[in-house]
CSV table of C-alpha atoms in Angstrom, one decimal:
chain,number,residue,atom,x,y,z
A,1,MET,CA,-5.6,-73.1,44.0
A,2,PRO,CA,-6.8,-76.7,44.1
A,3,HIS,CA,-10.2,-77.5,42.4
A,4,THR,CA,-13.0,-79.1,44.3
A,5,ARG,CA,-16.0,-81.0,43.1
A,6,ARG,CA,-18.0,-77.9,43.5
A,7,ASP,CA,-15.5,-76.0,41.2
A,8,PHE,CA,-16.2,-78.6,38.5
A,9,ILE,CA,-19.9,-78.2,38.8
A,10,ARG,CA,-19.6,-74.4,38.9
A,11,LEU,CA,-17.3,-73.9,36.0
A,12,SER,CA,-18.3,-76.9,33.8
A,13,CYS,CA,-14.9,-76.8,32.2
A,14,CYS,CA,-13.0,-79.4,30.4
A,15,SER,CA,-9.5,-80.5,31.2
A,16,ALA,CA,-6.6,-78.3,30.0
A,17,ALA,CA,-4.1,-81.2,30.2
A,18,THR,CA,-3.3,-80.8,26.5
A,19,LEU,CA,-3.9,-77.1,26.2
A,20,SER,CA,-2.1,-74.2,27.7
A,21,THR,CA,-5.1,-72.1,26.8
A,22,LEU,CA,-8.4,-74.0,27.2
A,23,ALA,CA,-10.8,-71.7,28.9
A,24,GLY,CA,-13.8,-73.8,29.8
A,25,LEU,CA,-17.2,-75.1,28.5
A,26,GLY,CA,-19.5,-72.8,30.5
A,27,ARG,CA,-23.1,-73.6,29.6
A,28,PHE,CA,-22.3,-75.1,26.2
A,29,GLY,CA,-23.8,-72.2,24.4
A,30,MET,CA,-27.1,-71.9,26.3
A,31,MET,CA,-26.7,-68.2,27.0
A,32,SER,CA,-29.1,-65.3,27.5
A,33,ALA,CA,-28.7,-62.0,25.7
A,34,LEU,CA,-27.6,-58.9,27.6
A,35,ALA,CA,-28.0,-55.3,26.8
A,36,ALA,CA,-25.1,-53.5,25.2
A,37,GLY,CA,-24.2,-50.5,27.2
A,38,ALA,CA,-20.5,-50.1,26.9
A,39,ALA,CA,-18.7,-47.1,25.5
A,40,CYS,CA,-15.4,-48.0,23.9
A,41,ALA,CA,-14.0,-44.9,22.2
A,42,ASP,CA,-10.5,-45.5,23.6
A,43,TYR,CA,-8.5,-48.4,25.0
A,44,LYS,CA,-9.0,-49.5,28.7
A,45,ALA,CA,-7.9,-52.5,30.6
A,46,LEU,CA,-8.6,-53.8,34.1
A,47,VAL,CA,-6.0,-56.0,35.8
A,48,CYS,CA,-7.1,-58.1,38.8
A,49,ILE,CA,-4.5,-59.4,41.3
A,50,PHE,CA,-6.1,-62.0,43.6
A,51,LEU,CA,-4.1,-62.6,46.8
A,52,PHE,CA,-5.3,-66.2,47.6
A,53,GLY,CA,-5.5,-67.3,51.3
A,54,GLY,CA,-6.5,-64.0,52.9
A,55,ASN,CA,-3.9,-61.2,53.0
A,56,ASP,CA,-3.4,-59.7,56.5
A,57,SER,CA,-4.3,-56.1,55.7
A,58,ASN,CA,-3.9,-55.1,59.3
A,59,ASN,CA,-0.2,-55.1,58.7
A,60,LEU,CA,-0.5,-53.8,55.1
A,61,ILE,CA,-1.9,-50.5,56.2
A,62,VAL,CA,-1.1,-49.5,59.9
A,63,PRO,CA,-2.3,-46.4,61.8
A,64,ASN,CA,0.8,-44.2,62.2
A,65,THR,CA,-0.5,-41.6,64.6
A,66,THR,CA,0.4,-42.0,68.3
A,67,ALA,CA,-3.1,-43.0,69.4
A,68,GLY,CA,-3.8,-45.1,66.3
A,69,TYR,CA,-0.5,-47.1,66.6
A,70,GLN,CA,-1.1,-47.7,70.3
A,71,LEU,CA,-4.5,-49.2,69.6
A,72,TYR,CA,-3.0,-51.3,66.8
A,73,SER,CA,-0.1,-52.6,68.9
A,74,ALA,CA,-2.4,-53.4,71.8
A,75,GLY,CA,-4.5,-55.7,69.6
A,76,ARG,CA,-1.6,-57.3,67.7
A,77,GLY,CA,0.8,-58.2,70.4
A,78,GLY,CA,1.4,-59.1,74.0
A,79,THR,CA,-0.3,-62.4,74.0
A,80,ALA,CA,0.9,-66.0,74.5
A,81,ALA,CA,0.0,-66.7,70.9
A,82,GLY,CA,2.7,-64.4,69.7
A,83,ASN,CA,3.4,-60.8,68.7
A,84,LEU,CA,2.4,-59.6,65.2
A,85,VAL,CA,3.3,-55.9,65.7
A,86,LEU,CA,5.3,-54.2,63.1
A,87,ALA,CA,7.8,-51.7,64.5
A,88,GLN,CA,6.5,-48.2,63.9
A,89,ASN,CA,9.8,-46.9,62.6
A,90,SER,CA,9.8,-49.7,60.0
A,91,LEU,CA,6.6,-48.5,58.3
A,92,HIS,CA,6.7,-46.5,55.1
A,93,SER,CA,5.0,-43.3,55.8
A,94,LEU,CA,2.0,-42.5,53.5
A,95,GLY,CA,1.8,-38.8,52.6
A,96,SER,CA,3.4,-35.9,54.3
A,97,ALA,CA,1.2,-36.1,57.3
A,98,GLY,CA,1.9,-39.8,57.7
A,99,ALA,CA,-1.4,-40.7,59.3
A,100,TYR,CA,-1.0,-44.3,58.0
A,101,GLY,CA,2.0,-46.4,57.3
A,102,MET,CA,2.6,-49.3,54.8
A,103,HIS,CA,4.2,-52.6,55.4
A,104,PRO,CA,8.1,-52.4,55.3
A,105,ALA,CA,8.2,-54.9,52.4
A,106,ALA,CA,5.9,-52.7,50.3
A,107,THR,CA,8.5,-50.1,49.4
A,108,GLU,CA,7.5,-49.7,45.8
A,109,LEU,CA,3.8,-49.6,46.6
A,110,ALA,CA,4.4,-46.8,49.1
A,111,THR,CA,6.3,-44.9,46.4
A,112,LEU,CA,3.3,-45.3,44.1
A,113,TYR,CA,1.0,-44.1,46.8
A,114,ASN,CA,3.1,-41.0,47.5
A,115,SER,CA,3.2,-40.2,43.8
A,116,ASN,CA,-0.6,-40.3,43.7
A,117,ASN,CA,-0.7,-43.4,41.5
A,118,LEU,CA,-2.0,-45.8,44.1
A,119,ALA,CA,-5.2,-45.6,46.3
A,120,VAL,CA,-6.2,-47.6,49.3
A,121,LEU,CA,-9.8,-48.7,49.9
A,122,ALA,CA,-10.2,-49.5,53.6
A,123,ASN,CA,-12.4,-52.2,55.2
A,124,VAL,CA,-14.1,-53.6,52.0
A,125,GLY,CA,-15.7,-57.0,52.1
A,126,THR,CA,-18.7,-59.1,51.1
A,127,LEU,CA,-22.0,-57.4,52.0
A,128,ILE,CA,-25.6,-57.9,51.0
A,129,LYS,CA,-26.7,-54.7,52.7
A,130,PRO,CA,-24.8,-52.2,54.9
A,131,PHE,CA,-24.8,-52.7,58.6
A,132,SER,CA,-25.7,-49.6,60.5
A,133,SER,CA,-24.1,-51.0,63.7
A,134,LYS,CA,-22.6,-54.1,65.2
A,135,THR,CA,-26.0,-54.9,66.6
A,136,ASP,CA,-27.4,-55.5,63.1
A,137,TYR,CA,-24.9,-58.3,62.7
A,138,ILE,CA,-25.0,-59.8,66.1
A,139,ASN,CA,-28.8,-59.9,66.2
A,140,ARG,CA,-29.1,-60.8,62.5
A,141,ILE,CA,-31.2,-57.8,61.8
A,142,VAL,CA,-29.3,-57.4,58.5
A,143,GLN,CA,-28.5,-60.6,56.6
A,144,ALA,CA,-24.8,-61.5,56.3
A,145,PRO,CA,-23.3,-63.4,53.4
A,146,ASP,CA,-23.2,-67.2,53.7
A,147,ASN,CA,-20.2,-69.0,55.2
A,148,LEU,CA,-18.1,-66.0,56.4
A,149,PHE,CA,-14.5,-66.9,57.2
A,150,SER,CA,-14.5,-69.9,54.7
A,151,HIS,CA,-11.8,-69.7,52.0
A,152,SER,CA,-13.7,-71.3,49.2
A,153,ASP,CA,-16.9,-69.5,49.8
A,154,GLN,CA,-15.3,-66.1,50.3
A,155,GLN,CA,-13.1,-66.5,47.3
A,156,ASP,CA,-16.2,-67.3,45.2
A,157,GLN,CA,-18.1,-64.4,46.7
A,158,TRP,CA,-15.3,-61.8,46.1
A,159,GLN,CA,-15.2,-63.0,42.5
A,160,THR,CA,-18.9,-63.3,41.8
A,161,VAL,CA,-20.8,-61.1,44.4
A,162,GLN,CA,-23.3,-63.9,44.6
A,163,LEU,CA,-23.4,-64.2,48.4
A,164,SER,CA,-25.4,-67.3,48.8
A,165,GLY,CA,-25.7,-70.6,46.9
A,166,VAL,CA,-23.3,-71.9,44.3
A,167,PRO,CA,-22.3,-69.2,41.8
A,168,SER,CA,-21.8,-69.9,38.1
A,169,THR,CA,-20.4,-66.6,36.7
A,170,GLY,CA,-17.9,-64.0,37.9
A,171,TRP,CA,-18.4,-60.2,37.8
A,172,ALA,CA,-15.6,-59.7,35.4
A,173,GLY,CA,-17.1,-62.4,33.1
A,174,ARG,CA,-20.4,-60.6,33.2
A,175,MET,CA,-18.6,-57.3,32.3
A,176,ALA,CA,-17.0,-59.2,29.4
A,177,ASP,CA,-20.5,-60.2,28.3
A,178,ILE,CA,-21.5,-56.6,28.0
A,179,ILE,CA,-18.4,-55.8,26.0
A,180,LYS,CA,-19.1,-58.7,23.7
A,181,ALA,CA,-22.7,-57.6,23.3
A,182,ALA,CA,-21.5,-54.1,22.4
A,183,GLY,CA,-20.0,-55.5,19.2
A,184,SER,CA,-17.7,-53.7,16.8
A,185,GLY,CA,-15.5,-51.0,18.5
A,186,CYS,CA,-15.5,-52.8,21.8
A,187,TYR,CA,-15.2,-56.4,20.9
A,188,ASN,CA,-13.2,-58.4,18.3
A,189,SER,CA,-14.9,-61.7,17.6
A,190,SER,CA,-11.5,-63.3,16.9
A,191,PHE,CA,-10.4,-63.0,20.6
A,192,PRO,CA,-12.2,-62.7,23.9
A,193,PRO,CA,-12.1,-59.5,26.0
A,194,ILE,CA,-11.0,-61.4,29.1
A,195,LEU,CA,-7.8,-63.4,29.7
A,196,SER,CA,-6.3,-65.3,32.7
A,197,VAL,CA,-2.6,-65.8,33.2
A,198,ALA,CA,-3.4,-67.7,36.5
A,199,GLY,CA,-5.4,-70.6,35.5
A,200,GLN,CA,-9.2,-71.2,35.4
A,201,THR,CA,-11.2,-68.9,37.6
A,202,ILE,CA,-14.9,-68.1,38.0
A,203,PHE,CA,-14.0,-64.4,38.1
A,204,CYS,CA,-13.5,-64.5,34.3
A,205,THR,CA,-16.5,-66.7,33.5
A,206,GLY,CA,-19.5,-65.0,32.0
A,207,ASN,CA,-22.9,-66.1,30.7
A,208,GLN,CA,-21.8,-65.6,27.1
A,209,THR,CA,-18.0,-65.2,27.4
A,210,GLN,CA,-15.3,-67.7,28.4
A,211,PRO,CA,-11.8,-66.4,29.1
A,212,PHE,CA,-8.7,-67.2,27.2
A,213,ALA,CA,-6.2,-68.8,29.6
A,214,MET,CA,-2.5,-69.1,29.1
A,215,ILE,CA,0.7,-69.9,30.9
A,216,PRO,CA,3.0,-66.8,31.4
A,217,GLY,CA,6.0,-67.0,29.1
A,218,ALA,CA,4.7,-70.0,27.2
A,219,PRO,CA,3.6,-69.6,23.6
A,220,PRO,CA,-0.1,-69.7,23.3
A,221,GLY,CA,-1.5,-72.9,21.8
A,222,LEU,CA,-1.5,-76.6,22.1
A,223,PHE,CA,1.3,-78.4,23.9
A,224,ASP,CA,3.5,-80.4,21.4
A,225,PHE,CA,1.7,-78.7,18.4
A,226,GLY,CA,4.1,-75.8,17.9
A,227,ASP,CA,6.0,-77.5,15.1
A,228,THR,CA,5.7,-75.4,12.0
A,229,SER,CA,7.2,-78.0,9.7
A,230,THR,CA,5.1,-79.8,7.1
A,231,ALA,CA,4.6,-82.7,9.4
A,232,GLY,CA,3.7,-80.5,12.3
A,233,LYS,CA,1.1,-78.6,10.3
A,234,ALA,CA,-0.3,-81.9,9.2
A,235,ARG,CA,-0.8,-83.0,12.8
A,236,ILE,CA,-2.7,-79.8,13.7
A,237,LEU,CA,-4.8,-80.1,10.6
A,238,ALA,CA,-5.6,-83.7,11.4
A,239,LEU,CA,-6.7,-82.7,14.9
A,240,GLN,CA,-8.9,-79.9,13.6
A,241,ASN,CA,-10.6,-82.4,11.2
A,242,ILE,CA,-11.3,-84.7,14.1
A,243,LEU,CA,-12.8,-81.8,16.1
A,244,THR,CA,-15.2,-80.9,13.2
A,245,LEU,CA,-16.7,-84.4,13.1
A,246,ASP,CA,-20.3,-84.4,14.3
A,247,SER,CA,-20.3,-87.0,17.0
A,248,GLY,CA,-24.0,-86.5,17.8
A,249,ILE,CA,-23.2,-86.5,21.5
A,250,SER,CA,-24.5,-83.5,23.3
A,251,LEU,CA,-21.5,-82.9,25.5
A,252,VAL,CA,-18.7,-84.0,23.2
A,253,GLN,CA,-19.6,-81.7,20.3
A,254,PRO,CA,-19.7,-78.4,22.4
A,255,ALA,CA,-16.4,-79.5,23.9
A,256,SER,CA,-14.9,-79.9,20.5
A,257,ASN,CA,-16.2,-76.5,19.5
A,258,VAL,CA,-14.5,-74.9,22.5
A,259,THR,CA,-11.3,-76.6,21.6
A,260,GLN,CA,-11.5,-75.4,18.0
A,261,ASN,CA,-12.2,-71.9,19.2
A,262,THR,CA,-9.3,-72.0,21.6
A,263,ILE,CA,-6.9,-73.2,18.8
A,264,ALA,CA,-8.0,-70.3,16.6
A,265,GLN,CA,-7.7,-67.8,19.5
A,266,SER,CA,-4.2,-69.2,20.3
A,267,GLN,CA,-3.1,-68.7,16.7
A,268,TYR,CA,-4.6,-65.2,16.6
A,269,LEU,CA,-2.8,-64.2,19.9
A,270,ALA,CA,0.5,-65.8,18.8
A,271,GLY,CA,0.4,-63.8,15.6
A,272,ALA,CA,-0.3,-60.6,17.4
A,273,LEU,CA,2.5,-61.2,19.9
A,274,ASN,CA,5.0,-62.1,17.2
A,275,GLY,CA,4.4,-58.7,15.6
A,276,ALA,CA,5.1,-56.7,18.8
A,277,THR,CA,8.6,-55.4,19.9
A,278,ALA,CA,10.1,-56.5,23.2
A,279,LEU,CA,9.3,-54.5,26.4
A,280,GLN,CA,12.1,-52.4,27.8
A,281,THR,CA,10.8,-52.5,31.4
A,282,SER,CA,12.5,-55.1,33.6
A,283,PHE,CA,10.2,-57.3,35.7
A,284,PRO,CA,11.2,-59.5,38.7
A,285,ASN,CA,11.5,-63.1,37.9
A,286,THR,CA,8.7,-64.2,40.2
A,287,SER,CA,5.4,-65.9,39.8
A,288,LEU,CA,3.5,-62.6,39.9
A,289,GLY,CA,6.2,-60.7,38.1
A,290,ASN,CA,6.0,-63.1,35.1
A,291,GLN,CA,2.2,-62.9,35.1
A,292,LEU,CA,2.2,-59.2,34.9
A,293,LYS,CA,5.0,-59.2,32.3
A,294,GLN,CA,2.8,-61.4,30.2
A,295,VAL,CA,-0.2,-59.0,30.6
A,296,ALA,CA,2.0,-56.1,29.7
A,297,GLN,CA,3.2,-57.9,26.5
A,298,ILE,CA,-0.4,-58.5,25.5
A,299,ILE,CA,-1.4,-54.9,26.1
A,300,LYS,CA,1.6,-53.9,24.0
A,301,ALA,CA,0.0,-56.0,21.2
A,302,LYS,CA,-3.5,-54.4,21.6
A,303,ASN,CA,-3.4,-52.8,18.2
A,304,ASN,CA,-2.5,-56.1,16.5
A,305,LEU,CA,-5.3,-57.8,18.5
A,306,ASN,CA,-7.7,-55.0,17.5
A,307,VAL,CA,-9.2,-54.8,21.0
A,308,ASN,CA,-10.4,-51.7,22.9
A,309,ARG,CA,-11.4,-53.4,26.2
A,310,GLN,CA,-9.6,-56.1,28.1
A,311,VAL,CA,-9.8,-57.7,31.6
A,312,PHE,CA,-6.9,-59.7,33.0
A,313,PHE,CA,-6.7,-62.0,35.9
A,314,CYS,CA,-3.4,-62.7,37.9
A,315,SER,CA,-2.9,-64.2,41.3
A,316,LEU,CA,-0.5,-65.1,44.1
A,317,GLY,CA,-1.2,-67.7,46.8
A,318,GLY,CA,0.2,-68.4,50.2
A,319,PHE,CA,-1.5,-65.7,52.3
A,320,ASP,CA,-3.2,-68.2,54.7
A,321,THR,CA,-0.9,-67.3,57.5
A,322,HIS,CA,-2.0,-69.4,60.5
A,323,SER,CA,1.6,-69.5,61.6
A,324,ASP,CA,4.9,-67.6,61.1
A,325,GLN,CA,2.9,-64.7,59.6
A,326,ILE,CA,5.5,-62.0,59.9
A,327,SER,CA,8.1,-63.7,57.8
A,328,ILE,CA,5.6,-65.3,55.3
A,329,GLN,CA,3.9,-62.0,54.6
A,330,GLN,CA,7.2,-60.2,54.4
A,331,HIS,CA,8.2,-62.7,51.7
A,332,LEU,CA,4.9,-62.4,49.8
A,333,LEU,CA,4.7,-58.7,49.8
A,334,SER,CA,8.3,-58.4,48.7
A,335,GLN,CA,7.0,-60.2,45.5
A,336,VAL,CA,3.8,-58.2,45.1
A,337,SER,CA,5.3,-54.7,45.6
A,338,PRO,CA,8.1,-54.8,42.9
A,339,ALA,CA,5.9,-56.7,40.5
A,340,MET,CA,3.1,-54.1,40.7
A,341,LYS,CA,5.6,-51.2,40.3
A,342,ALA,CA,7.2,-52.9,37.3
A,343,PHE,CA,3.8,-53.3,35.7
A,344,PHE,CA,3.0,-49.6,36.3
A,345,ASP,CA,6.4,-48.7,34.8
A,346,ALA,CA,5.5,-50.8,31.8
A,347,THR,CA,2.2,-49.0,31.3
A,348,ASN,CA,4.1,-45.8,31.3
A,349,GLU,CA,6.5,-47.2,28.7
A,350,LEU,CA,3.5,-48.2,26.5
A,351,GLN,CA,1.9,-44.8,27.1
A,352,VAL,CA,-1.2,-46.4,28.5
A,353,ALA,CA,-0.8,-45.7,32.3
A,354,ASN,CA,-4.1,-43.7,32.3
A,355,ASN,CA,-5.8,-46.5,30.4
A,356,VAL,CA,-4.9,-49.4,32.7
A,357,THR,CA,-6.2,-49.9,36.2
A,358,THR,CA,-4.8,-52.6,38.4
A,359,PHE,CA,-6.6,-53.7,41.6
A,360,THR,CA,-6.3,-56.3,44.3
A,361,LEU,CA,-8.8,-58.8,45.8
A,362,SER,CA,-8.4,-61.3,48.6
A,363,ASP,CA,-10.5,-63.9,50.4
A,364,PHE,CA,-10.6,-61.7,53.6
A,365,SER,CA,-8.2,-60.1,56.0
A,366,ARG,CA,-7.1,-61.7,59.2
A,367,THR,CA,-7.8,-61.2,62.9
A,368,LEU,CA,-6.0,-58.4,64.5
A,369,GLN,CA,-5.4,-60.5,67.6
A,370,PRO,CA,-2.8,-63.2,67.0
A,371,ALA,CA,-3.7,-66.9,67.0
A,372,SER,CA,-1.5,-69.8,67.8
A,373,ASN,CA,2.0,-70.2,66.3
A,374,ALA,CA,2.5,-66.5,65.6
A,375,GLY,CA,-0.3,-66.5,63.0
A,376,SER,CA,-3.8,-65.2,62.8
A,377,ASP,CA,-7.3,-66.5,61.9
A,378,HIS,CA,-9.7,-65.8,59.0
A,379,ALA,CA,-11.5,-62.4,59.3
A,380,TRP,CA,-13.8,-60.3,57.1
A,381,GLY,CA,-13.2,-56.7,56.0
A,382,SER,CA,-9.9,-55.9,54.4
A,383,HIS,CA,-7.9,-53.1,52.8
A,384,GLN,CA,-7.4,-53.3,49.0
A,385,MET,CA,-5.2,-51.3,46.6
A,386,ILE,CA,-6.0,-49.7,43.2
A,387,MET,CA,-3.1,-48.6,40.9
A,388,GLY,CA,-2.9,-46.7,37.7
A,389,GLY,CA,-2.4,-43.3,36.1
A,390,ALA,CA,-6.1,-42.5,36.2
A,391,VAL,CA,-6.4,-43.4,39.9
A,392,LYS,CA,-7.0,-40.6,42.3
A,393,GLY,CA,-4.5,-41.8,44.8
A,394,GLY,CA,-2.1,-40.6,47.5
A,395,ALA,CA,-2.5,-38.7,50.7
A,396,ALA,CA,-4.7,-36.0,49.0
A,397,SER,CA,-7.3,-38.6,47.9
A,398,ASN,CA,-10.9,-38.6,49.1
A,399,GLY,CA,-10.9,-35.1,50.4
A,400,GLY,CA,-7.5,-35.3,52.0
A,401,THR,CA,-8.2,-38.4,54.2
A,402,GLY,CA,-5.7,-40.5,52.3
A,403,LEU,CA,-8.0,-43.5,52.1
A,404,TYR,CA,-11.3,-44.4,50.5
A,405,GLY,CA,-13.9,-46.1,52.6
A,406,THR,CA,-13.8,-46.0,56.4
A,407,PHE,CA,-10.9,-47.3,58.4
A,408,PRO,CA,-12.1,-49.5,61.2
A,409,ASP,CA,-11.9,-48.9,64.9
A,410,LEU,CA,-9.2,-51.3,66.0
A,411,THR,CA,-10.6,-51.9,69.5
A,412,LEU,CA,-10.9,-55.6,70.1
A,413,GLY,CA,-14.6,-56.3,70.7
A,414,GLY,CA,-15.3,-52.7,69.7
A,415,PRO,CA,-18.0,-51.3,67.4
A,416,ASP,CA,-16.4,-52.6,64.2
A,417,ASP,CA,-15.4,-56.1,65.5
A,418,ALA,CA,-17.8,-58.8,64.5
A,419,THR,CA,-16.4,-61.0,67.2
A,420,THR,CA,-13.9,-60.3,70.0
A,421,ASN,CA,-10.6,-60.8,68.2
A,422,GLY,CA,-10.6,-58.2,65.4
A,423,ARG,CA,-12.7,-59.3,62.6
A,424,TRP,CA,-13.8,-56.0,61.0
A,425,ILE,CA,-17.4,-55.7,59.8
A,426,PRO,CA,-16.9,-54.2,56.3
A,427,SER,CA,-18.0,-50.6,55.8
A,428,THR,CA,-17.8,-50.9,52.0
A,429,SER,CA,-19.0,-53.7,49.8
A,430,VAL,CA,-17.3,-55.6,47.0
A,431,ASP,CA,-20.3,-54.6,44.8
A,432,GLN,CA,-19.4,-50.9,45.4
A,433,TYR,CA,-15.7,-51.6,44.7
A,434,GLY,CA,-16.4,-53.5,41.4
A,435,ALA,CA,-19.1,-51.0,40.3
A,436,THR,CA,-16.6,-48.1,40.6
A,437,LEU,CA,-14.2,-50.0,38.4
A,438,ALA,CA,-16.9,-50.9,35.9
A,439,LYS,CA,-18.1,-47.3,35.6
A,440,TRP,CA,-14.6,-46.2,34.7
A,441,PHE,CA,-14.4,-49.1,32.2
A,442,GLY,CA,-17.3,-47.6,30.3
A,443,LEU,CA,-20.3,-49.7,31.3
A,444,ALA,CA,-23.7,-48.1,31.5
A,445,PRO,CA,-25.5,-47.7,34.9
A,446,THR,CA,-28.2,-50.2,34.1
A,447,ASP,CA,-25.7,-52.8,33.1
A,448,ILE,CA,-23.6,-52.1,36.3
A,449,LEU,CA,-26.7,-52.8,38.4
A,450,GLY,CA,-27.2,-56.1,36.6
A,451,ILE,CA,-23.6,-57.2,37.1
A,452,PHE,CA,-23.6,-56.2,40.8
A,453,PRO,CA,-27.0,-57.3,42.2
A,454,ASN,CA,-26.4,-56.1,45.8
A,455,LEU,CA,-25.5,-52.6,44.7
A,456,MET,CA,-29.1,-51.5,44.8
A,457,ASN,CA,-29.1,-52.0,48.6
A,458,PHE,CA,-26.6,-49.2,49.0
A,459,PRO,CA,-27.3,-45.4,48.7
A,460,ALA,CA,-26.9,-44.1,45.1
A,461,THR,CA,-24.4,-41.6,46.3
A,462,ALA,CA,-22.2,-44.4,47.6
A,463,GLN,CA,-22.3,-46.6,44.5
A,464,ASP,CA,-19.3,-44.8,43.0
A,465,LEU,CA,-16.5,-44.7,45.6
A,466,GLY,CA,-14.6,-41.9,43.7
A,467,PHE,CA,-11.1,-43.4,43.3
A,468,LEU,CA,-11.4,-43.2,39.5
A,469,PRO,CA,-12.6,-40.3,37.3
């Protein structure tokens, strides 16, 4: 995604023009201490896949009963703007009852759901407090997040759960702070517990922790400094000597320190990867496929890295479908589905399927009602997916409903529509979603409340959504 001036202010990161792995400067070491509440007796990893642009979840998960499909098709088609209805016989039936269907391009994801390794969280979005009714939103009885329907704001809010103002840290970065503070057994000082294979992102930025960032398939380290000859080693040594010079300039010295740390982390990761055998699982040669393959390779090297907790960030863009939505989403989901299945297969190969949980995020969903040029507009609540061996997924999940959260009433202008064209008011918050993942990850309740500041506004019984043990 392109960076804006606000992104620069927010991340305070230096250029990665000469590094494939430079993570960012953060607050140049001016960090506050956090309580250590993580339990790291075993290995666990969280893998985030952010679908940039706003994935249309109305066509990802479709009501498959007669009444439900009729309501869906009434809202999605039959207008001059175009028809976004998926044929009912093209849907992948979810569960034996088939109350819901999945997009025809999501063949592998439907298979994972039907094998109980994938869960669907319905109508989740940015919320400060729950809305008891549409009236709460219309009459502003309950405060809504700032700048709804805005890409940059909603991307930030999904990644930070700071729902007003300019955020500075992401919720995964704050989780990494807790892991770092827990010390030995959870954290290896030679390598950060959080890594991005999709560029710089606020999601991974903590108060005390900066992510390691790398290009999938590229060796970690400095560009043009991979030469291991005598002359090549001399070049890297000369650079390191320059970086250790005390310039006395308040911004330059911390930046040099970050570069030094990144070089050391790159060398540490390169050594760990060199000692790992090749994966047998085949991945699709796509952007997301290559990102997830790189994540799997790093997980394979976890013992060499000496880490027990890791968070990874992946992404795929292009979901801002204001036109030609049917064909564009078909193309994108045909990348997402096999890549996620290959990654799950790789975790089985590595015997860590129960220890790795993958989940999706996106800016928002899209309006049920079509807009011009056979596309749709920005909306609010969306359906997200959680995948892994530990996930309580499939049709038997959540007491047999097959979905977590509450599926919206698809009536245009109805009780769940924030406007009149199918923008669903979320019934579940991103804070609840993230807190459920954090609890499984081993974080203490007090730390979880600190990471997710809006969680206290939701009933204690609803702070764990139940899709993980």
